[in-house]
Amino acid sequence: MIVGVPREVKEEESRVALTPSGVGAFVAHGHRVLVEYGAGAASSLPDRLYRDAGATLVDAPSLWRDADLILKVKEPLPSEYALLRPDVVLFTYLHLAANPELARTLQERGVSALAYETLQLDDGSLPLLAPMSEVAGRLAVQVGAWCLQAQNGGRGVLLSGASGVRPAKVVILGAGIAGTNACQVAVGTGAHVSILDIDPAKLRYVHDILGGHVTTVMSNRANIEEEVMAADLVVGAVLIPGALAPRLLPRTLVKAMLPGAAFVDLAIDQGGCAETSRPTTHARPIYVAEHVVHYCVTNMPGIVPHTSTYALTNATLSYALEIADLGLGEAMRRRAALRRACNVLGGRITHPAVAAAVGVEATDPETLL
Ligand SMILES: NC(=O)c1ccc[n+]([C@@H]2O[C@H](COP(=O)([O-])OP(=O)(O)OC[C@H]3O[C@@H](n4cnc5c(N)ncnc54)[C@H](O)[C@@H]3O)[C@@H](O)[C@H]2O)c1
């Protein structure tokens, strides 16, 4: 197969869908890899590394014309629609339920589109979303420490404290993938860390791995209030799958927080878990509301594209290789996870949630193989 890796054109997107070692894996399996000039530059992966790994560097029109399988990070933008060829296989983050126009375009152009975010294992887990939650969780403490600096409006508290000076109090809401990763980094700084969840099994897991270094607290209104009002840094990492984030911090609670405290709301991509949250960008990541410094960037992994590119491609590579080795039809017949990843096939919408958003009946992909 000919595999194509375009440069991402979406604003603030610096990741690339394949690393040079990923190129090497495709080449070792007998495939040809086309990489667009400069595709990895923003992830500190220069063209030279791709060429050394066996890729052919090409411009965008040649890549979209010749590749059978296109690996991307973000959905195609309108400027790329004209490049979509019938029968090309597109494997990327798509989020089609929120973008019916793109869903219809993929249908009309006969693209076979598989979405990272709907690739689901039999146990319900989403292995191509998890790496970005891991990166965002770890990053939350780093950006939270920055928000606490005085020049950003923060209360001027160092997470670790100093000899004879108390460390900061960090409160993490949600002990899932992002929350647990934030917790590990926060504990590593020497901060005093509490983590809350409604699921006792999640709290037990954190307690088991971090023991006495962290306080686990059942999430309910009274406990949230007590923890948040005493916090220097609050990280919002809650998720109710398929729903808007629960509003755990009403404006009155934000008002009652310490002046200059920091709040990093990872759940902003699901609407945010505070009444005062609104989406921000990497260009202007913070604002102050009710004397609390808010950081609500919706694509946090974008500021560490080198690490994020490796984390993402580590997770996607085995699926992409399987598609290239077996062909899409056989790979989907063998792997239920790939059938769930499939959103559009043969001009039909195959994913139930996407079909509902577009207002059509979903077609079972197995009937199209
Ligand atoms: N901003 C970004 O760049 C970025 C990047 C990656 C992930 N995220 C977001 O981070 C959030 C967390 O993702 P995840 O992968 O860790 O999800 P996850 O499902 O692994 O964890 C979510 C946790 O929230 C808990 N929870 C639900 N309601 C709660 C409540 N009322 N109180 C306390 N805990 C509660 C759940 O029990 C679960 O343990 C999601 O909203 C995700 O979209 C944001």
Short mmCIF file of C-alpha atoms in Angstrom, two decimals, residues 265 268-269 271-272 276-281 284-285 287 295-298:
data_model
loop_
_atom_site.label_atom_id
_atom_site.label_comp_id
_atom_site.label_asym_id
_atom_site.label_seq_id
_atom_site.Cartn_x
_atom_site.Cartn_y
_atom_site.Cartn_z
CA ASP A 265 -10.19 22.87 33.38
CA ILE A 268 -13.48 22.29 28.81
CA ASP A 269 -13.77 20.15 25.67
CA GLY A 271 -18.27 22.22 28.22
CA GLY A 272 -16.11 22.68 31.35
CA THR A 276 -16.86 30.35 35.03
CA SER A 277 -15.07 28.22 32.39
CA ARG A 278 -14.88 29.25 28.75
CA PRO A 279 -12.60 27.85 26.05
CA THR A 280 -9.21 29.52 25.51
CA THR A 281 -6.41 29.05 22.97
CA ARG A 284 -4.28 33.45 24.97
CA PRO A 285 -4.51 30.53 27.38
CA TYR A 287 -8.07 34.74 32.00
CA TYR A 295 -6.62 27.93 32.03
CA CYS A 296 -9.16 26.33 29.64
CA VAL A 297 -7.30 25.35 26.48
CA THR A 298 -9.26 22.73 24.53
#
